[in-house]
Coordinates of N, CA and C in Angstrom, one line a residue:
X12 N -21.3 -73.3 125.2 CA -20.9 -73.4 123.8 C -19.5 -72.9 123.6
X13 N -18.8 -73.6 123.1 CA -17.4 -73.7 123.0 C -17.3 -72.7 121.6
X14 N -16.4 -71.3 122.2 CA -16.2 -70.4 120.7 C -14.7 -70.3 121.0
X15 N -14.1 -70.0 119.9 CA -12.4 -69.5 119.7 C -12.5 -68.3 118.7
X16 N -12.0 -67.2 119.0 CA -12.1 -65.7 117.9 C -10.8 -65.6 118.2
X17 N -10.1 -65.5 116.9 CA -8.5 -65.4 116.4 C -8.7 -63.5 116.3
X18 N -7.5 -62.7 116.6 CA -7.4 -61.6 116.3 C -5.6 -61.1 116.0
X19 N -5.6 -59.8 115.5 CA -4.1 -59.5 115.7 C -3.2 -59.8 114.1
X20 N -4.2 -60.5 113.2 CA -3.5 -60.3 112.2 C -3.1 -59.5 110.9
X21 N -2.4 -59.7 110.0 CA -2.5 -58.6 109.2 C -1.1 -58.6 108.2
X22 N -0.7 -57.2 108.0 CA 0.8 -57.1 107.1 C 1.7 -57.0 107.7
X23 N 2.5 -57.6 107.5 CA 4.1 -56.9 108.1 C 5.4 -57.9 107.3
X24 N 6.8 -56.5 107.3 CA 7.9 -57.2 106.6 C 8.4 -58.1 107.2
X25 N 8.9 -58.5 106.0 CA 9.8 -60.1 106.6 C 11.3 -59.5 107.9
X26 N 10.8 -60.3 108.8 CA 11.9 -60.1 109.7 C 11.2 -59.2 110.3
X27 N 9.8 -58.5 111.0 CA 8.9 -58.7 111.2 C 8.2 -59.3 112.6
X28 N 7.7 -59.0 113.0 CA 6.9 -59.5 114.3 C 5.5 -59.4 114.3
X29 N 4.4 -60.1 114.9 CA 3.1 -60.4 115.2 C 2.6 -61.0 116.2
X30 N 1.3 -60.4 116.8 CA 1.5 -61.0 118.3 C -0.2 -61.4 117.8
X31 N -0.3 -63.1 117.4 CA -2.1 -63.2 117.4 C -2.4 -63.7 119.1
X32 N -3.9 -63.2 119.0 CA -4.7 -63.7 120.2 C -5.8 -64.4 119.9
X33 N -6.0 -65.3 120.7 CA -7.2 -66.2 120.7 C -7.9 -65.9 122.4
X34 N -9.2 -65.3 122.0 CA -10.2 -65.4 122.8 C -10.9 -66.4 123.1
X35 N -11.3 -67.2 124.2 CA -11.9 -68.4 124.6 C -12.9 -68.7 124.9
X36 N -13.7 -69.7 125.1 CA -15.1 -69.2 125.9 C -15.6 -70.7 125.7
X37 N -16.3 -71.0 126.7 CA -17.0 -72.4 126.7 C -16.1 -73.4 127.5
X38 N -15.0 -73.1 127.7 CA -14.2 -74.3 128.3 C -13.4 -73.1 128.8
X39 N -12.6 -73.6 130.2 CA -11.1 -73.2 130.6 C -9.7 -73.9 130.0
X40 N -8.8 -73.4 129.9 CA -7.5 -73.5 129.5 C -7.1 -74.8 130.1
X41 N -6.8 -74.9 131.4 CA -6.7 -76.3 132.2 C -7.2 -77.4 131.5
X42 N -8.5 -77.2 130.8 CA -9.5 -78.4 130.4 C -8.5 -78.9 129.3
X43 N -8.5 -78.4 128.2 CA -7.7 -79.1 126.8 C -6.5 -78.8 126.2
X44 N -6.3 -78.9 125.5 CA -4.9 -78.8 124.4 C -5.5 -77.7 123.8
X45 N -4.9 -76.7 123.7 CA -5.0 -75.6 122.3 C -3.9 -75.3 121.6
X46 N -4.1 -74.7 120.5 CA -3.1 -75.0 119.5 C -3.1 -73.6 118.1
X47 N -2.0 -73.8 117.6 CA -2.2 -72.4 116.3 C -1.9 -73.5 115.3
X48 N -2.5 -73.1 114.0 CA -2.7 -74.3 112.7 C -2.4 -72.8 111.4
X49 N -2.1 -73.5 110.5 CA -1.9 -72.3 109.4 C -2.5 -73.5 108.5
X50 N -2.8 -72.4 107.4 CA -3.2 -72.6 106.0 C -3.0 -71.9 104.7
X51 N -2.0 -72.1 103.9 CA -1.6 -71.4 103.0 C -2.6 -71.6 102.0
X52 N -2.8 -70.5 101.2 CA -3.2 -71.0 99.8 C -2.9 -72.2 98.9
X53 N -3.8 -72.7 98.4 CA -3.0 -74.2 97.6 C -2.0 -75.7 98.8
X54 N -2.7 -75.1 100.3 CA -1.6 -76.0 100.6 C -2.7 -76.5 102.1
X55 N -2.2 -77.7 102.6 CA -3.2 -78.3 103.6 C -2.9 -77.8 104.7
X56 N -3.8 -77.8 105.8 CA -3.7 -77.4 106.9 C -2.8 -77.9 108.2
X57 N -2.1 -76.9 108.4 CA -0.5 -77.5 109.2 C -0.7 -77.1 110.9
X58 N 0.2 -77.9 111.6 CA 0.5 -77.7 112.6 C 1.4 -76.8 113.1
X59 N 1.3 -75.5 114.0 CA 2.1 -74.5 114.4 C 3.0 -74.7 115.9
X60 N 2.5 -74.3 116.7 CA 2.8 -74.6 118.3 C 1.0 -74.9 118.8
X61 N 1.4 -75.8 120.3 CA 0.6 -76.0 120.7 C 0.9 -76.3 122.3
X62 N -0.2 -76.0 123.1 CA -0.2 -76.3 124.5 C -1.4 -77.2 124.9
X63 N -0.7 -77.6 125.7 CA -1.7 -78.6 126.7 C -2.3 -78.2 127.9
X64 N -2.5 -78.9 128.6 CA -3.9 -78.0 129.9 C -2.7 -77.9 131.1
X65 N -1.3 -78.1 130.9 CA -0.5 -77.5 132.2 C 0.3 -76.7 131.6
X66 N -0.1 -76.7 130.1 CA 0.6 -75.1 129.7 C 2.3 -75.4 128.9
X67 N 2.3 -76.9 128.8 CA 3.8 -77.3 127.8 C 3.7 -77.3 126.5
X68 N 4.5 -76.4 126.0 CA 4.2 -76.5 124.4 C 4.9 -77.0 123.6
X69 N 4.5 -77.1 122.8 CA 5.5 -78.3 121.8 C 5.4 -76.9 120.1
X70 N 6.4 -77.1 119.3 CA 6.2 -76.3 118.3 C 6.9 -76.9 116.9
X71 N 6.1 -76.9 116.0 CA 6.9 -77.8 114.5 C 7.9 -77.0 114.1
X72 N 8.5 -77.9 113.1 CA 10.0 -77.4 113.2 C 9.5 -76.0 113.0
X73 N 8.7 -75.7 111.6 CA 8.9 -74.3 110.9 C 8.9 -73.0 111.7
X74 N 8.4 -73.3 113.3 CA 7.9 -72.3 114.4 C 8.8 -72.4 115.5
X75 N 9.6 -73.3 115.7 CA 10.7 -73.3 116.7 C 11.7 -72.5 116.3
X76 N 12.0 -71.8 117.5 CA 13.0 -70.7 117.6 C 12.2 -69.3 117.1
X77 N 11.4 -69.2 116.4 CA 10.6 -68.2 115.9 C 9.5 -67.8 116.8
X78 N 8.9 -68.7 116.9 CA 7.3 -68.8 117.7 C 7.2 -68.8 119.7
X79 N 6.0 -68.4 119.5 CA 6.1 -68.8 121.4 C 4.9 -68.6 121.4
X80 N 3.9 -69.8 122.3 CA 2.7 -69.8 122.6 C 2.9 -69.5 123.8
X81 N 1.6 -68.9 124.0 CA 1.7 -68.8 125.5 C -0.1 -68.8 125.9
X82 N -0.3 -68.6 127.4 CA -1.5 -68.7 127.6 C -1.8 -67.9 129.1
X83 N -3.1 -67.1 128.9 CA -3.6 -66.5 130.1 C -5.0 -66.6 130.4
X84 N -4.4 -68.0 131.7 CA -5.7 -68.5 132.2 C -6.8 -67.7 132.6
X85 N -6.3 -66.8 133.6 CA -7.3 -65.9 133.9 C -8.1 -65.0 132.9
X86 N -7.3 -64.6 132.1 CA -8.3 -64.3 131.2 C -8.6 -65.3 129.6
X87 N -8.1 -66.2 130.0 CA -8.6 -67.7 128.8 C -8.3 -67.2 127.6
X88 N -7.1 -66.8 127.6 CA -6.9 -66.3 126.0 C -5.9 -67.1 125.7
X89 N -5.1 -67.3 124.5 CA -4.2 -68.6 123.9 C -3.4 -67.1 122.7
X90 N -2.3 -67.1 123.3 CA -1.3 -66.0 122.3 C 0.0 -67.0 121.1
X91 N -0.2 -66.1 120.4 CA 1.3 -66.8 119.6 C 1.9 -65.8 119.2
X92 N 3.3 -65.2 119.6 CA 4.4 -64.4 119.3 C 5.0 -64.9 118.1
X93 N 5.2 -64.1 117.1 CA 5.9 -64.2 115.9 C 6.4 -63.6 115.4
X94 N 8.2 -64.2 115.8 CA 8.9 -63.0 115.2 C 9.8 -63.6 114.0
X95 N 10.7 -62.8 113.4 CA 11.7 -63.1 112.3 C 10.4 -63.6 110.9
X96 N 9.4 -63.1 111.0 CA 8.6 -63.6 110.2 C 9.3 -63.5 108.6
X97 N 9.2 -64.7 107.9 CA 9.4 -65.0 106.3 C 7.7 -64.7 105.6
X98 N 8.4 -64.4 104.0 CA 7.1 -64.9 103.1 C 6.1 -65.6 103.3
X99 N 7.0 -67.3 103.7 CA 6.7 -68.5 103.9 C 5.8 -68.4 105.0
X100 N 5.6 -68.0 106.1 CA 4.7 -67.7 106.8 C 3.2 -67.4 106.6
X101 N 3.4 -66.9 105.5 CA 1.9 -66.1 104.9 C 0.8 -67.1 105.3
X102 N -0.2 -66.8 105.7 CA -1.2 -68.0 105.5 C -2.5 -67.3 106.7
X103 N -3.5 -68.4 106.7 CA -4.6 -67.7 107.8 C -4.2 -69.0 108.5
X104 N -4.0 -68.0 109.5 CA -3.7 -68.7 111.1 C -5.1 -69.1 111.5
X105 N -5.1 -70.1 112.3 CA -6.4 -70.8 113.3 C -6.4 -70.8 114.5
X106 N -6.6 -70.3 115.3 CA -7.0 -71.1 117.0 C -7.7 -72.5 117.1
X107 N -7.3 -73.1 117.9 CA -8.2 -74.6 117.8 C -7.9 -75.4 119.4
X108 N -9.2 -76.2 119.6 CA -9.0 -76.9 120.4 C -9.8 -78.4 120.2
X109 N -9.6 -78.9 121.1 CA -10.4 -80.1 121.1 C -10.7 -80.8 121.9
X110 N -12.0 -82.2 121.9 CA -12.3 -82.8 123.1 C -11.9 -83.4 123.6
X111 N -10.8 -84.3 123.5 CA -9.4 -85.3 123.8 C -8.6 -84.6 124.6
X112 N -8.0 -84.5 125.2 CA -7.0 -83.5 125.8 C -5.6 -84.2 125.1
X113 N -5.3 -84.2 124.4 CA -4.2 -84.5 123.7 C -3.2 -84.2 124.2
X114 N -1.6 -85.0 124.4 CA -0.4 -84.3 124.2 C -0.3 -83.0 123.4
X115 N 0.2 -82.4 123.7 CA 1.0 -80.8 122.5 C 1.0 -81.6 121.0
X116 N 2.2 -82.5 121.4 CA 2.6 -82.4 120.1 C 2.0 -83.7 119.3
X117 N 1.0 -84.2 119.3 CA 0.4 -85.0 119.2 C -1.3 -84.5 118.3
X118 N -1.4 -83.1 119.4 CA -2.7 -82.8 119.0 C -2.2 -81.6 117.8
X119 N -0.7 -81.1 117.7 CA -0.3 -80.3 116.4 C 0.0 -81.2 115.3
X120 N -0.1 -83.0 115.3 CA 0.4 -83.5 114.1 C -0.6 -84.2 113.9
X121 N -1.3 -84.9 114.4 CA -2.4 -85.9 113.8 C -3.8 -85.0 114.7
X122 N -3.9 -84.9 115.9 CA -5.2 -84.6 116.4 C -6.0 -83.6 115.9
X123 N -5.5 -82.6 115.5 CA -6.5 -81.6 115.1 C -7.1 -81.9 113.6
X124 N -6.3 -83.2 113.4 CA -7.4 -83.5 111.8 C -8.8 -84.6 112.3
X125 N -8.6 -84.9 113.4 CA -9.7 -85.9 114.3 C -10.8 -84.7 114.1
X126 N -11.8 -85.6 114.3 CA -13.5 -85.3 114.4 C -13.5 -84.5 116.1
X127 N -14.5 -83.9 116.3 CA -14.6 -83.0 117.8 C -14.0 -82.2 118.0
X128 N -13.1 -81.6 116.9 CA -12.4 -80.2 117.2 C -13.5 -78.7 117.2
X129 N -12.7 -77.5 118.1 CA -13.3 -76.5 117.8 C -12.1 -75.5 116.9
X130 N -13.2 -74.6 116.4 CA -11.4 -73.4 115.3 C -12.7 -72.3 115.5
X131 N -11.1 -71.7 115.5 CA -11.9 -69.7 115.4 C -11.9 -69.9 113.7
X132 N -12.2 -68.4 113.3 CA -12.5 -68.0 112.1 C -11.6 -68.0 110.9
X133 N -10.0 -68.0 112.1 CA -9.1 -67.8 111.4 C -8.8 -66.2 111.1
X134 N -7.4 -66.0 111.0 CA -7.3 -64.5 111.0 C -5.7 -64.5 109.8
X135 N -5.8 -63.6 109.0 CA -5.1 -63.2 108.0 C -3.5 -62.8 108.3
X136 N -2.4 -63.9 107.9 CA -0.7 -62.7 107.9 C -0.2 -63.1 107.1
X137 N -0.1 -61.9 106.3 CA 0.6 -61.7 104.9 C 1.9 -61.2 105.3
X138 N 3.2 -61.9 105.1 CA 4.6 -61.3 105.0 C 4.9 -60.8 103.8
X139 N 5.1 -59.5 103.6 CA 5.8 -59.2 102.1 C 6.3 -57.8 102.4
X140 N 7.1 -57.5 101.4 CA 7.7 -56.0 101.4 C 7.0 -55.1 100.5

């Protein structure tokens, strides 16, 4: 059974750092594309950075230069580093994967709205002063 549990989020000022983690389980890292997705209030669900099963990540604009996915096979976890964080940031982050092994950046712009995805619970980052 394929689970993802998002953790690590929460408050902090703008300009600002956060380090979420994603716990894995049901699949290894090698196997698929994983990925971080946001969701603001009032707004649809977006693509963040994302890695593929040799570990290349691709990142949308709003997360380049800001963001860094990374990943620890041995312990199957999927991280996203977030620094210089804005307002605009705010939103509940997702973990996600899927059963396609997708390109990176392929599975951060159309794939994760495809059927056969998995998502963690999602976890809470509020930027404000």
């Amino acid at each position: 059974q394929v689970q993802l549990v998002e953790s690590g989020g929460g408050l902090v000022q703008p300009g600002g750092s956060l380090r979420l983690s994603c716990t894995v389980s049901g699949f290894t890292l090698d196997t698929y594309t994983v990925g971080w997705f946001r969701q603001a209030a009032g707004k649809e669900r977006e693509g963040v950075a994302c890695s593929n099963g040799v570990g290349i990540p691709y990142y949308e604009d709003g997360a380049r230069g800001r963001f860094t996915i990374s990943r620890d096979t041995a312990k199957n976890m999927v991280y996203l580093q977030m620094d210089n964080l804005t307002p605009e940031d705010t939103a509940v982050y997702y973990c996600a994967s899927h059963q396609i092994s997708w390109r990176a950046q392929q599975y951060c712009s159309v794939g994760f709205k495809r059927q056969g995805g998995y998502w963690g619970q999602g976890t809470q980052v509020t930027v404000s002063s």
